[in-house]
């Protein structure tokens, strides 16, 4: 091991991934490929349907389309590389490729945290301020919220990924993960990384804990408003849309907190891989199903679209 040698002088990293369990690699390849295809089809379906059906041109489906596009980008930033590594003996990624992957995974993950807060505020405005909803969530404000979510994620990632790759890394350049993630890369360091771990903890608190508190606060207010409703139809509609969002929030935030709210040196590497596999592969594939299966608006839009195509 070449201590003190920076990994930038190396042309590649080795992503160890699940190589400790070679008998699982074929099974994981098939499962992950199925989830990835489900993610692509499901999220593209939501985006296309939201664009084609005029009745879905509402703030809720505008933000949902942003979330679907975000999930497409998020999974594509890491899953194709994972599938290649699982299928063949080569498990390498270039240094530049690792930097780019880490940047986009971190940027898109941060963006999703902020976007989920925006979506919860939209539901709060719809339920608790129905008379002012169209004024509060006007198209210009919705576009500003979406742009702010994306910009905040990419700026934060630029700062944090720069801090990560400035750290001198050991010469073995073996990343014990299936993609370049901040905790996994920091484990390669030959120097004290407590400052980086503290930075990671602070950034995680800002973009994970605070958004989660804001989301839960919104749903406490929604719950109080729901209990005052007299109409059972309205109650079912609120529980349908808000329940879907809460489920998505839980599936995303719980695994993220398990990874990023503890120091890299204090977490199990193998456990971290399977947790990361859940929020990078499973959660994005479930989001379209959660939002569409019990959604009357989406079912109605599908019927209208099919009827329109049949008439043509």
JSON list of N, CA and C in Angstrom, two decimals, residues 51-127:
[
{"chain": "A", "resi": 51, "resn": "UNK", "atom": "N", "xyz": [-47.81, 14.88, -18.91]},
{"chain": "A", "resi": 51, "resn": "UNK", "atom": "CA", "xyz": [-47.69, 15.85, -20.01]},
{"chain": "A", "resi": 51, "resn": "UNK", "atom": "C", "xyz": [-48.88, 15.79, -20.95]},
{"chain": "A", "resi": 52, "resn": "UNK", "atom": "N", "xyz": [-49.39, 14.59, -21.21]},
{"chain": "A", "resi": 52, "resn": "UNK", "atom": "CA", "xyz": [-50.44, 14.41, -22.22]},
{"chain": "A", "resi": 52, "resn": "UNK", "atom": "C", "xyz": [-51.83, 14.75, -21.71]},
{"chain": "A", "resi": 53, "resn": "UNK", "atom": "N", "xyz": [-52.10, 14.50, -20.42]},
{"chain": "A", "resi": 53, "resn": "UNK", "atom": "CA", "xyz": [-53.45, 14.73, -19.90]},
{"chain": "A", "resi": 53, "resn": "UNK", "atom": "C", "xyz": [-53.54, 16.10, -19.25]},
{"chain": "A", "resi": 54, "resn": "UNK", "atom": "N", "xyz": [-54.41, 16.94, -19.79]},
{"chain": "A", "resi": 54, "resn": "UNK", "atom": "CA", "xyz": [-54.55, 18.31, -19.29]},
{"chain": "A", "resi": 54, "resn": "UNK", "atom": "C", "xyz": [-55.03, 18.36, -17.85]},
{"chain": "A", "resi": 55, "resn": "UNK", "atom": "N", "xyz": [-55.80, 17.36, -17.42]},
{"chain": "A", "resi": 55, "resn": "UNK", "atom": "CA", "xyz": [-56.34, 17.36, -16.06]},
{"chain": "A", "resi": 55, "resn": "UNK", "atom": "C", "xyz": [-55.26, 17.09, -15.01]},
{"chain": "A", "resi": 56, "resn": "UNK", "atom": "N", "xyz": [-54.12, 16.62, -15.48]},
{"chain": "A", "resi": 56, "resn": "UNK", "atom": "CA", "xyz": [-53.00, 16.37, -14.56]},
{"chain": "A", "resi": 56, "resn": "UNK", "atom": "C", "xyz": [-52.01, 17.53, -14.56]},
{"chain": "A", "resi": 57, "resn": "UNK", "atom": "N", "xyz": [-52.37, 18.64, -15.20]},
{"chain": "A", "resi": 57, "resn": "UNK", "atom": "CA", "xyz": [-51.52, 19.82, -15.19]},
{"chain": "A", "resi": 57, "resn": "UNK", "atom": "C", "xyz": [-51.77, 20.62, -13.92]},
{"chain": "A", "resi": 58, "resn": "UNK", "atom": "N", "xyz": [-51.45, 20.00, -12.79]},
{"chain": "A", "resi": 58, "resn": "UNK", "atom": "CA", "xyz": [-51.63, 20.60, -11.48]},
{"chain": "A", "resi": 58, "resn": "UNK", "atom": "C", "xyz": [-50.30, 20.59, -10.74]},
{"chain": "A", "resi": 59, "resn": "UNK", "atom": "N", "xyz": [-50.16, 21.39, -9.67]},
{"chain": "A", "resi": 59, "resn": "UNK", "atom": "CA", "xyz": [-48.90, 21.40, -8.93]},
{"chain": "A", "resi": 59, "resn": "UNK", "atom": "C", "xyz": [-48.47, 20.01, -8.45]},
{"chain": "A", "resi": 60, "resn": "UNK", "atom": "N", "xyz": [-49.43, 19.22, -7.97]},
{"chain": "A", "resi": 60, "resn": "UNK", "atom": "CA", "xyz": [-49.09, 17.90, -7.45]},
{"chain": "A", "resi": 60, "resn": "UNK", "atom": "C", "xyz": [-48.41, 17.05, -8.51]},
{"chain": "A", "resi": 61, "resn": "UNK", "atom": "N", "xyz": [-48.96, 17.02, -9.71]},
{"chain": "A", "resi": 61, "resn": "UNK", "atom": "CA", "xyz": [-48.39, 16.17, -10.76]},
{"chain": "A", "resi": 61, "resn": "UNK", "atom": "C", "xyz": [-47.19, 16.81, -11.43]},
{"chain": "A", "resi": 62, "resn": "UNK", "atom": "N", "xyz": [-47.08, 18.13, -11.34]},
{"chain": "A", "resi": 62, "resn": "UNK", "atom": "CA", "xyz": [-45.85, 18.79, -11.79]},
{"chain": "A", "resi": 62, "resn": "UNK", "atom": "C", "xyz": [-44.68, 18.35, -10.92]},
{"chain": "A", "resi": 63, "resn": "UNK", "atom": "N", "xyz": [-44.87, 18.37, -9.61]},
{"chain": "A", "resi": 63, "resn": "UNK", "atom": "CA", "xyz": [-43.80, 17.94, -8.70]},
{"chain": "A", "resi": 63, "resn": "UNK", "atom": "C", "xyz": [-43.56, 16.43, -8.80]},
{"chain": "A", "resi": 64, "resn": "UNK", "atom": "N", "xyz": [-44.63, 15.66, -9.01]},
{"chain": "A", "resi": 64, "resn": "UNK", "atom": "CA", "xyz": [-44.48, 14.22, -9.17]},
{"chain": "A", "resi": 64, "resn": "UNK", "atom": "C", "xyz": [-43.68, 13.90, -10.43]},
{"chain": "A", "resi": 65, "resn": "UNK", "atom": "N", "xyz": [-43.89, 14.65, -11.50]},
{"chain": "A", "resi": 65, "resn": "UNK", "atom": "CA", "xyz": [-43.10, 14.47, -12.72]},
{"chain": "A", "resi": 65, "resn": "UNK", "atom": "C", "xyz": [-41.63, 14.79, -12.47]},
{"chain": "A", "resi": 66, "resn": "UNK", "atom": "N", "xyz": [-41.39, 15.83, -11.67]},
{"chain": "A", "resi": 66, "resn": "UNK", "atom": "CA", "xyz": [-40.01, 16.15, -11.30]},
{"chain": "A", "resi": 66, "resn": "UNK", "atom": "C", "xyz": [-39.38, 15.01, -10.50]},
{"chain": "A", "resi": 67, "resn": "UNK", "atom": "N", "xyz": [-40.17, 14.44, -9.57]},
{"chain": "A", "resi": 67, "resn": "UNK", "atom": "CA", "xyz": [-39.67, 13.32, -8.78]},
{"chain": "A", "resi": 67, "resn": "UNK", "atom": "C", "xyz": [-39.38, 12.11, -9.66]},
{"chain": "A", "resi": 68, "resn": "UNK", "atom": "N", "xyz": [-40.24, 11.85, -10.64]},
{"chain": "A", "resi": 68, "resn": "UNK", "atom": "CA", "xyz": [-40.04, 10.72, -11.54]},
{"chain": "A", "resi": 68, "resn": "UNK", "atom": "C", "xyz": [-38.78, 10.91, -12.38]},
{"chain": "A", "resi": 69, "resn": "UNK", "atom": "N", "xyz": [-38.59, 12.12, -12.92]},
{"chain": "A", "resi": 69, "resn": "UNK", "atom": "CA", "xyz": [-37.39, 12.40, -13.70]},
{"chain": "A", "resi": 69, "resn": "UNK", "atom": "C", "xyz": [-36.15, 12.30, -12.82]},
{"chain": "A", "resi": 70, "resn": "UNK", "atom": "N", "xyz": [-36.27, 12.77, -11.58]},
{"chain": "A", "resi": 70, "resn": "UNK", "atom": "CA", "xyz": [-35.17, 12.68, -10.63]},
{"chain": "A", "resi": 70, "resn": "UNK", "atom": "C", "xyz": [-34.81, 11.23, -10.35]},
{"chain": "A", "resi": 71, "resn": "UNK", "atom": "N", "xyz": [-35.80, 10.37, -10.16]},
{"chain": "A", "resi": 71, "resn": "UNK", "atom": "CA", "xyz": [-35.54, 8.95, -9.90]},
{"chain": "A", "resi": 71, "resn": "UNK", "atom": "C", "xyz": [-34.89, 8.27, -11.10]},
{"chain": "A", "resi": 72, "resn": "UNK", "atom": "N", "xyz": [-35.31, 8.66, -12.31]},
{"chain": "A", "resi": 72, "resn": "UNK", "atom": "CA", "xyz": [-34.68, 8.13, -13.52]},
{"chain": "A", "resi": 72, "resn": "UNK", "atom": "C", "xyz": [-33.19, 8.46, -13.55]},
{"chain": "A", "resi": 73, "resn": "UNK", "atom": "N", "xyz": [-32.87, 9.72, -13.26]},
{"chain": "A", "resi": 73, "resn": "UNK", "atom": "CA", "xyz": [-31.47, 10.15, -13.26]},
{"chain": "A", "resi": 73, "resn": "UNK", "atom": "C", "xyz": [-30.69, 9.49, -12.12]},
{"chain": "A", "resi": 74, "resn": "UNK", "atom": "N", "xyz": [-31.34, 9.40, -10.95]},
{"chain": "A", "resi": 74, "resn": "UNK", "atom": "CA", "xyz": [-30.67, 8.87, -9.75]},
{"chain": "A", "resi": 74, "resn": "UNK", "atom": "C", "xyz": [-30.26, 7.41, -9.95]},
{"chain": "A", "resi": 75, "resn": "UNK", "atom": "N", "xyz": [-31.18, 6.61, -10.45]},
{"chain": "A", "resi": 75, "resn": "UNK", "atom": "CA", "xyz": [-30.86, 5.20, -10.66]},
{"chain": "A", "resi": 75, "resn": "UNK", "atom": "C", "xyz": [-29.85, 5.02, -11.80]},
{"chain": "A", "resi": 76, "resn": "UNK", "atom": "N", "xyz": [-29.98, 5.82, -12.84]},
{"chain": "A", "resi": 76, "resn": "UNK", "atom": "CA", "xyz": [-29.08, 5.69, -13.99]},
{"chain": "A", "resi": 76, "resn": "UNK", "atom": "C", "xyz": [-27.66, 6.13, -13.64]},
{"chain": "A", "resi": 77, "resn": "UNK", "atom": "N", "xyz": [-27.49, 6.93, -12.60]},
{"chain": "A", "resi": 77, "resn": "UNK", "atom": "CA", "xyz": [-26.15, 7.37, -12.21]},
{"chain": "A", "resi": 77, "resn": "UNK", "atom": "C", "xyz": [-25.32, 6.25, -11.59]},
{"chain": "A", "resi": 78, "resn": "UNK", "atom": "N", "xyz": [-25.96, 5.16, -11.16]},
{"chain": "A", "resi": 78, "resn": "UNK", "atom": "CA", "xyz": [-25.20, 4.09, -10.50]},
{"chain": "A", "resi": 78, "resn": "UNK", "atom": "C", "xyz": [-25.55, 2.68, -10.96]},
{"chain": "A", "resi": 79, "resn": "UNK", "atom": "N", "xyz": [-26.81, 2.43, -11.35]},
{"chain": "A", "resi": 79, "resn": "UNK", "atom": "CA", "xyz": [-27.24, 1.06, -11.62]},
{"chain": "A", "resi": 79, "resn": "UNK", "atom": "C", "xyz": [-26.59, 0.45, -12.87]},
{"chain": "A", "resi": 80, "resn": "UNK", "atom": "N", "xyz": [-26.50, 1.16, -14.01]},
{"chain": "A", "resi": 80, "resn": "UNK", "atom": "CA", "xyz": [-25.84, 0.54, -15.17]},
{"chain": "A", "resi": 80, "resn": "UNK", "atom": "C", "xyz": [-24.41, 0.08, -14.87]},
{"chain": "A", "resi": 81, "resn": "UNK", "atom": "N", "xyz": [-23.67, 0.88, -14.12]},
{"chain": "A", "resi": 81, "resn": "UNK", "atom": "CA", "xyz": [-22.31, 0.49, -13.73]},
{"chain": "A", "resi": 81, "resn": "UNK", "atom": "C", "xyz": [-22.34, -0.75, -12.85]},
{"chain": "A", "resi": 82, "resn": "UNK", "atom": "N", "xyz": [-23.30, -0.82, -11.94]},
{"chain": "A", "resi": 82, "resn": "UNK", "atom": "CA", "xyz": [-23.44, -1.99, -11.07]},
{"chain": "A", "resi": 82, "resn": "UNK", "atom": "C", "xyz": [-23.75, -3.23, -11.88]},
{"chain": "A", "resi": 83, "resn": "UNK", "atom": "N", "xyz": [-24.65, -3.12, -12.85]},
{"chain": "A", "resi": 83, "resn": "UNK", "atom": "CA", "xyz": [-25.01, -4.27, -13.68]},
{"chain": "A", "resi": 83, "resn": "UNK", "atom": "C", "xyz": [-23.81, -4.78, -14.48]},
{"chain": "A", "resi": 84, "resn": "UNK", "atom": "N", "xyz": [-23.01, -3.87, -15.01]},
{"chain": "A", "resi": 84, "resn": "UNK", "atom": "CA", "xyz": [-21.80, -4.26, -15.74]},
{"chain": "A", "resi": 84, "resn": "UNK", "atom": "C", "xyz": [-20.83, -4.99, -14.82]},
{"chain": "A", "resi": 85, "resn": "UNK", "atom": "N", "xyz": [-20.65, -4.48, -13.61]},
{"chain": "A", "resi": 85, "resn": "UNK", "atom": "CA", "xyz": [-19.73, -5.11, -12.66]},
{"chain": "A", "resi": 85, "resn": "UNK", "atom": "C", "xyz": [-20.23, -6.48, -12.20]},
{"chain": "A", "resi": 86, "resn": "UNK", "atom": "N", "xyz": [-21.53, -6.63, -12.04]},
{"chain": "A", "resi": 86, "resn": "UNK", "atom": "CA", "xyz": [-22.09, -7.92, -11.62]},
{"chain": "A", "resi": 86, "resn": "UNK", "atom": "C", "xyz": [-21.99, -8.96, -12.72]},
{"chain": "A", "resi": 87, "resn": "UNK", "atom": "N", "xyz": [-22.10, -8.52, -13.98]},
{"chain": "A", "resi": 87, "resn": "UNK", "atom": "CA", "xyz": [-22.13, -9.45, -15.10]},
{"chain": "A", "resi": 87, "resn": "UNK", "atom": "C", "xyz": [-20.75, -9.97, -15.48]},
{"chain": "A", "resi": 88, "resn": "UNK", "atom": "N", "xyz": [-19.74, -9.11, -15.43]},
{"chain": "A", "resi": 88, "resn": "UNK", "atom": "CA", "xyz": [-18.42, -9.50, -15.91]},
{"chain": "A", "resi": 88, "resn": "UNK", "atom": "C", "xyz": [-17.37, -9.45, -14.82]},
{"chain": "A", "resi": 89, "resn": "UNK", "atom": "N", "xyz": [-16.16, -9.89, -15.16]},
{"chain": "A", "resi": 89, "resn": "UNK", "atom": "CA", "xyz": [-15.07, -9.90, -14.18]},
{"chain": "A", "resi": 89, "resn": "UNK", "atom": "C", "xyz": [-14.51, -8.51, -13.90]},
{"chain": "A", "resi": 90, "resn": "UNK", "atom": "N", "xyz": [-14.63, -7.59, -14.86]},
{"chain": "A", "resi": 90, "resn": "UNK", "atom": "CA", "xyz": [-14.11, -6.24, -14.68]},
{"chain": "A", "resi": 90, "resn": "UNK", "atom": "C", "xyz": [-15.01, -5.45, -13.73]},
{"chain": "A", "resi": 91, "resn": "UNK", "atom": "N", "xyz": [-14.41, -4.90, -12.68]},
{"chain": "A", "resi": 91, "resn": "UNK", "atom": "CA", "xyz": [-15.18, -4.14, -11.70]},
{"chain": "A", "resi": 91, "resn": "UNK", "atom": "C", "xyz": [-14.52, -2.79, -11.47]},
{"chain": "A", "resi": 92, "resn": "UNK", "atom": "N", "xyz": [-14.03, -2.20, -12.56]},
{"chain": "A", "resi": 92, "resn": "UNK", "atom": "CA", "xyz": [-13.28, -0.95, -12.44]},
{"chain": "A", "resi": 92, "resn": "UNK", "atom": "C", "xyz": [-14.12, 0.24, -12.90]},
{"chain": "A", "resi": 93, "resn": "UNK", "atom": "N", "xyz": [-13.73, 1.40, -12.39]},
{"chain": "A", "resi": 93, "resn": "UNK", "atom": "CA", "xyz": [-14.30, 2.67, -12.82]},
{"chain": "A", "resi": 93, "resn": "UNK", "atom": "C", "xyz": [-13.16, 3.68, -12.82]},
{"chain": "A", "resi": 94, "resn": "UNK", "atom": "N", "xyz": [-13.09, 4.52, -13.82]},
{"chain": "A", "resi": 94, "resn": "UNK", "atom": "CA", "xyz": [-12.02, 5.50, -13.89]},
{"chain": "A", "resi": 94, "resn": "UNK", "atom": "C", "xyz": [-12.12, 6.50, -12.74]},
{"chain": "A", "resi": 95, "resn": "UNK", "atom": "N", "xyz": [-11.01, 7.16, -12.46]},
{"chain": "A", "resi": 95, "resn": "UNK", "atom": "CA", "xyz": [-11.02, 8.15, -11.39]},
{"chain": "A", "resi": 95, "resn": "UNK", "atom": "C", "xyz": [-12.01, 9.26, -11.70]},
{"chain": "A", "resi": 96, "resn": "UNK", "atom": "N", "xyz": [-11.99, 9.73, -12.96]},
{"chain": "A", "resi": 96, "resn": "UNK", "atom": "CA", "xyz": [-12.94, 10.78, -13.38]},
{"chain": "A", "resi": 96, "resn": "UNK", "atom": "C", "xyz": [-14.37, 10.26, -13.29]},
{"chain": "A", "resi": 97, "resn": "UNK", "atom": "N", "xyz": [-14.57, 8.99, -13.71]},
{"chain": "A", "resi": 97, "resn": "UNK", "atom": "CA", "xyz": [-15.90, 8.40, -13.64]},
{"chain": "A", "resi": 97, "resn": "UNK", "atom": "C", "xyz": [-16.40, 8.30, -12.21]},
{"chain": "A", "resi": 98, "resn": "UNK", "atom": "N", "xyz": [-15.50, 7.99, -11.28]},
{"chain": "A", "resi": 98, "resn": "UNK", "atom": "CA", "xyz": [-15.87, 7.89, -9.87]},
{"chain": "A", "resi": 98, "resn": "UNK", "atom": "C", "xyz": [-16.26, 9.26, -9.32]},
{"chain": "A", "resi": 99, "resn": "UNK", "atom": "N", "xyz": [-15.49, 10.29, -9.70]},
{"chain": "A", "resi": 99, "resn": "UNK", "atom": "CA", "xyz": [-15.81, 11.64, -9.26]},
{"chain": "A", "resi": 99, "resn": "UNK", "atom": "C", "xyz": [-17.18, 12.08, -9.78]},
{"chain": "A", "resi": 100, "resn": "UNK", "atom": "N", "xyz": [-17.42, 11.81, -11.07]},
{"chain": "A", "resi": 100, "resn": "UNK", "atom": "CA", "xyz": [-18.69, 12.21, -11.68]},
{"chain": "A", "resi": 100, "resn": "UNK", "atom": "C", "xyz": [-19.85, 11.45, -11.04]},
{"chain": "A", "resi": 101, "resn": "UNK", "atom": "N", "xyz": [-19.65, 10.15, -10.82]},
{"chain": "A", "resi": 101, "resn": "UNK", "atom": "CA", "xyz": [-20.72, 9.35, -10.21]},
{"chain": "A", "resi": 101, "resn": "UNK", "atom": "C", "xyz": [-21.03, 9.83, -8.80]},
{"chain": "A", "resi": 102, "resn": "UNK", "atom": "N", "xyz": [-20.00, 10.06, -8.00]},
{"chain": "A", "resi": 102, "resn": "UNK", "atom": "CA", "xyz": [-20.21, 10.55, -6.63]},
{"chain": "A", "resi": 102, "resn": "UNK", "atom": "C", "xyz": [-20.95, 11.89, -6.65]},
{"chain": "A", "resi": 103, "resn": "UNK", "atom": "N", "xyz": [-20.54, 12.77, -7.56]},
{"chain": "A", "resi": 103, "resn": "UNK", "atom": "CA", "xyz": [-21.17, 14.09, -7.64]},
{"chain": "A", "resi": 103, "resn": "UNK", "atom": "C", "xyz": [-22.65, 13.98, -7.95]},
{"chain": "A", "resi": 104, "resn": "UNK", "atom": "N", "xyz": [-23.00, 13.19, -8.96]},
{"chain": "A", "resi": 104, "resn": "UNK", "atom": "CA", "xyz": [-24.40, 13.12, -9.38]},
{"chain": "A", "resi": 104, "resn": "UNK", "atom": "C", "xyz": [-25.26, 12.34, -8.39]},
{"chain": "A", "resi": 105, "resn": "UNK", "atom": "N", "xyz": [-24.73, 11.28, -7.79]},
{"chain": "A", "resi": 105, "resn": "UNK", "atom": "CA", "xyz": [-25.49, 10.54, -6.78]},
{"chain": "A", "resi": 105, "resn": "UNK", "atom": "C", "xyz": [-25.81, 11.45, -5.60]},
{"chain": "A", "resi": 106, "resn": "UNK", "atom": "N", "xyz": [-24.80, 12.21, -5.15]},
{"chain": "A", "resi": 106, "resn": "UNK", "atom": "CA", "xyz": [-25.00, 13.11, -4.02]},
{"chain": "A", "resi": 106, "resn": "UNK", "atom": "C", "xyz": [-25.93, 14.26, -4.39]},
{"chain": "A", "resi": 107, "resn": "UNK", "atom": "N", "xyz": [-25.76, 14.81, -5.60]},
{"chain": "A", "resi": 107, "resn": "UNK", "atom": "CA", "xyz": [-26.59, 15.93, -6.03]},
{"chain": "A", "resi": 107, "resn": "UNK", "atom": "C", "xyz": [-28.05, 15.52, -6.16]},
{"chain": "A", "resi": 108, "resn": "UNK", "atom": "N", "xyz": [-28.28, 14.38, -6.80]},
{"chain": "A", "resi": 108, "resn": "UNK", "atom": "CA", "xyz": [-29.67, 13.94, -7.02]},
{"chain": "A", "resi": 108, "resn": "UNK", "atom": "C", "xyz": [-30.32, 13.49, -5.72]},
{"chain": "A", "resi": 109, "resn": "UNK", "atom": "N", "xyz": [-29.55, 12.86, -4.84]},
{"chain": "A", "resi": 109, "resn": "UNK", "atom": "CA", "xyz": [-30.09, 12.47, -3.54]},
{"chain": "A", "resi": 109, "resn": "UNK", "atom": "C", "xyz": [-30.49, 13.67, -2.70]},
{"chain": "A", "resi": 110, "resn": "UNK", "atom": "N", "xyz": [-29.63, 14.71, -2.70]},
{"chain": "A", "resi": 110, "resn": "UNK", "atom": "CA", "xyz": [-29.94, 15.94, -1.97]},
{"chain": "A", "resi": 110, "resn": "UNK", "atom": "C", "xyz": [-31.16, 16.64, -2.56]},
{"chain": "A", "resi": 111, "resn": "UNK", "atom": "N", "xyz": [-31.22, 16.67, -3.89]},
{"chain": "A", "resi": 111, "resn": "UNK", "atom": "CA", "xyz": [-32.37, 17.28, -4.56]},
{"chain": "A", "resi": 111, "resn": "UNK", "atom": "C", "xyz": [-33.66, 16.58, -4.17]},
{"chain": "A", "resi": 112, "resn": "UNK", "atom": "N", "xyz": [-33.63, 15.26, -4.08]},
{"chain": "A", "resi": 112, "resn": "UNK", "atom": "CA", "xyz": [-34.84, 14.52, -3.72]},
{"chain": "A", "resi": 112, "resn": "UNK", "atom": "C", "xyz": [-35.29, 14.87, -2.30]},
{"chain": "A", "resi": 113, "resn": "UNK", "atom": "N", "xyz": [-34.34, 15.04, -1.38]},
{"chain": "A", "resi": 113, "resn": "UNK", "atom": "CA", "xyz": [-34.71, 15.42, -0.01]},
{"chain": "A", "resi": 113, "resn": "UNK", "atom": "C", "xyz": [-35.48, 16.74, -0.01]},
{"chain": "A", "resi": 114, "resn": "UNK", "atom": "N", "xyz": [-34.98, 17.72, -0.77]},
{"chain": "A", "resi": 114, "resn": "UNK", "atom": "CA", "xyz": [-35.63, 19.03, -0.82]},
{"chain": "A", "resi": 114, "resn": "UNK", "atom": "C", "xyz": [-36.96, 18.95, -1.56]},
{"chain": "A", "resi": 115, "resn": "UNK", "atom": "N", "xyz": [-36.99, 18.19, -2.66]},
{"chain": "A", "resi": 115, "resn": "UNK", "atom": "CA", "xyz": [-38.22, 18.08, -3.45]},
{"chain": "A", "resi": 115, "resn": "UNK", "atom": "C", "xyz": [-39.35, 17.42, -2.66]},
{"chain": "A", "resi": 116, "resn": "UNK", "atom": "N", "xyz": [-39.02, 16.46, -1.82]},
{"chain": "A", "resi": 116, "resn": "UNK", "atom": "CA", "xyz": [-40.05, 15.82, -0.99]},
{"chain": "A", "resi": 116, "resn": "UNK", "atom": "C", "xyz": [-40.63, 16.81, 0.02]},
{"chain": "A", "resi": 117, "resn": "UNK", "atom": "N", "xyz": [-39.81, 17.75, 0.49]},
{"chain": "A", "resi": 117, "resn": "UNK", "atom": "CA", "xyz": [-40.34, 18.82, 1.36]},
{"chain": "A", "resi": 117, "resn": "UNK", "atom": "C", "xyz": [-41.32, 19.69, 0.58]},
{"chain": "A", "resi": 118, "resn": "UNK", "atom": "N", "xyz": [-40.95, 20.05, -0.64]},
{"chain": "A", "resi": 118, "resn": "UNK", "atom": "CA", "xyz": [-41.81, 20.87, -1.49]},
{"chain": "A", "resi": 118, "resn": "UNK", "atom": "C", "xyz": [-43.14, 20.16, -1.74]},
{"chain": "A", "resi": 119, "resn": "UNK", "atom": "N", "xyz": [-43.09, 18.86, -1.99]},
{"chain": "A", "resi": 119, "resn": "UNK", "atom": "CA", "xyz": [-44.32, 18.10, -2.24]},
{"chain": "A", "resi": 119, "resn": "UNK", "atom": "C", "xyz": [-45.20, 18.05, -1.00]},
{"chain": "A", "resi": 120, "resn": "UNK", "atom": "N", "xyz": [-44.58, 17.97, 0.17]},
{"chain": "A", "resi": 120, "resn": "UNK", "atom": "CA", "xyz": [-45.38, 17.97, 1.41]},
{"chain": "A", "resi": 120, "resn": "UNK", "atom": "C", "xyz": [-46.02, 19.33, 1.64]},
{"chain": "A", "resi": 121, "resn": "UNK", "atom": "N", "xyz": [-45.30, 20.40, 1.28]},
{"chain": "A", "resi": 121, "resn": "UNK", "atom": "CA", "xyz": [-45.90, 21.74, 1.40]},
{"chain": "A", "resi": 121, "resn": "UNK", "atom": "C", "xyz": [-47.08, 21.90, 0.45]},
{"chain": "A", "resi": 122, "resn": "UNK", "atom": "N", "xyz": [-46.96, 21.32, -0.74]},
{"chain": "A", "resi": 122, "resn": "UNK", "atom": "CA", "xyz": [-48.07, 21.36, -1.70]},
{"chain": "A", "resi": 122, "resn": "UNK", "atom": "C", "xyz": [-49.30, 20.67, -1.12]},
{"chain": "A", "resi": 123, "resn": "UNK", "atom": "N", "xyz": [-49.11, 19.52, -0.48]},
{"chain": "A", "resi": 123, "resn": "UNK", "atom": "CA", "xyz": [-50.24, 18.81, 0.12]},
{"chain": "A", "resi": 123, "resn": "UNK", "atom": "C", "xyz": [-50.80, 19.60, 1.31]},
{"chain": "A", "resi": 124, "resn": "UNK", "atom": "N", "xyz": [-49.90, 20.25, 2.07]},
{"chain": "A", "resi": 124, "resn": "UNK", "atom": "CA", "xyz": [-50.37, 21.08, 3.19]},
{"chain": "A", "resi": 124, "resn": "UNK", "atom": "C", "xyz": [-51.24, 22.22, 2.67]},
{"chain": "A", "resi": 125, "resn": "UNK", "atom": "N", "xyz": [-50.79, 22.89, 1.61]},
{"chain": "A", "resi": 125, "resn": "UNK", "atom": "CA", "xyz": [-51.56, 24.01, 1.05]},
{"chain": "A", "resi": 125, "resn": "UNK", "atom": "C", "xyz": [-52.90, 23.53, 0.50]},
{"chain": "A", "resi": 126, "resn": "UNK", "atom": "N", "xyz": [-52.91, 22.34, -0.12]},
{"chain": "A", "resi": 126, "resn": "UNK", "atom": "CA", "xyz": [-54.15, 21.82, -0.71]},
{"chain": "A", "resi": 126, "resn": "UNK", "atom": "C", "xyz": [-55.18, 21.46, 0.35]},
{"chain": "A", "resi": 127, "resn": "UNK", "atom": "N", "xyz": [-54.73, 20.91, 1.48]},
{"chain": "A", "resi": 127, "resn": "UNK", "atom": "CA", "xyz": [-55.65, 20.44, 2.51]},
{"chain": "A", "resi": 127, "resn": "UNK", "atom": "C", "xyz": [-55.99, 21.53, 3.52]}
]
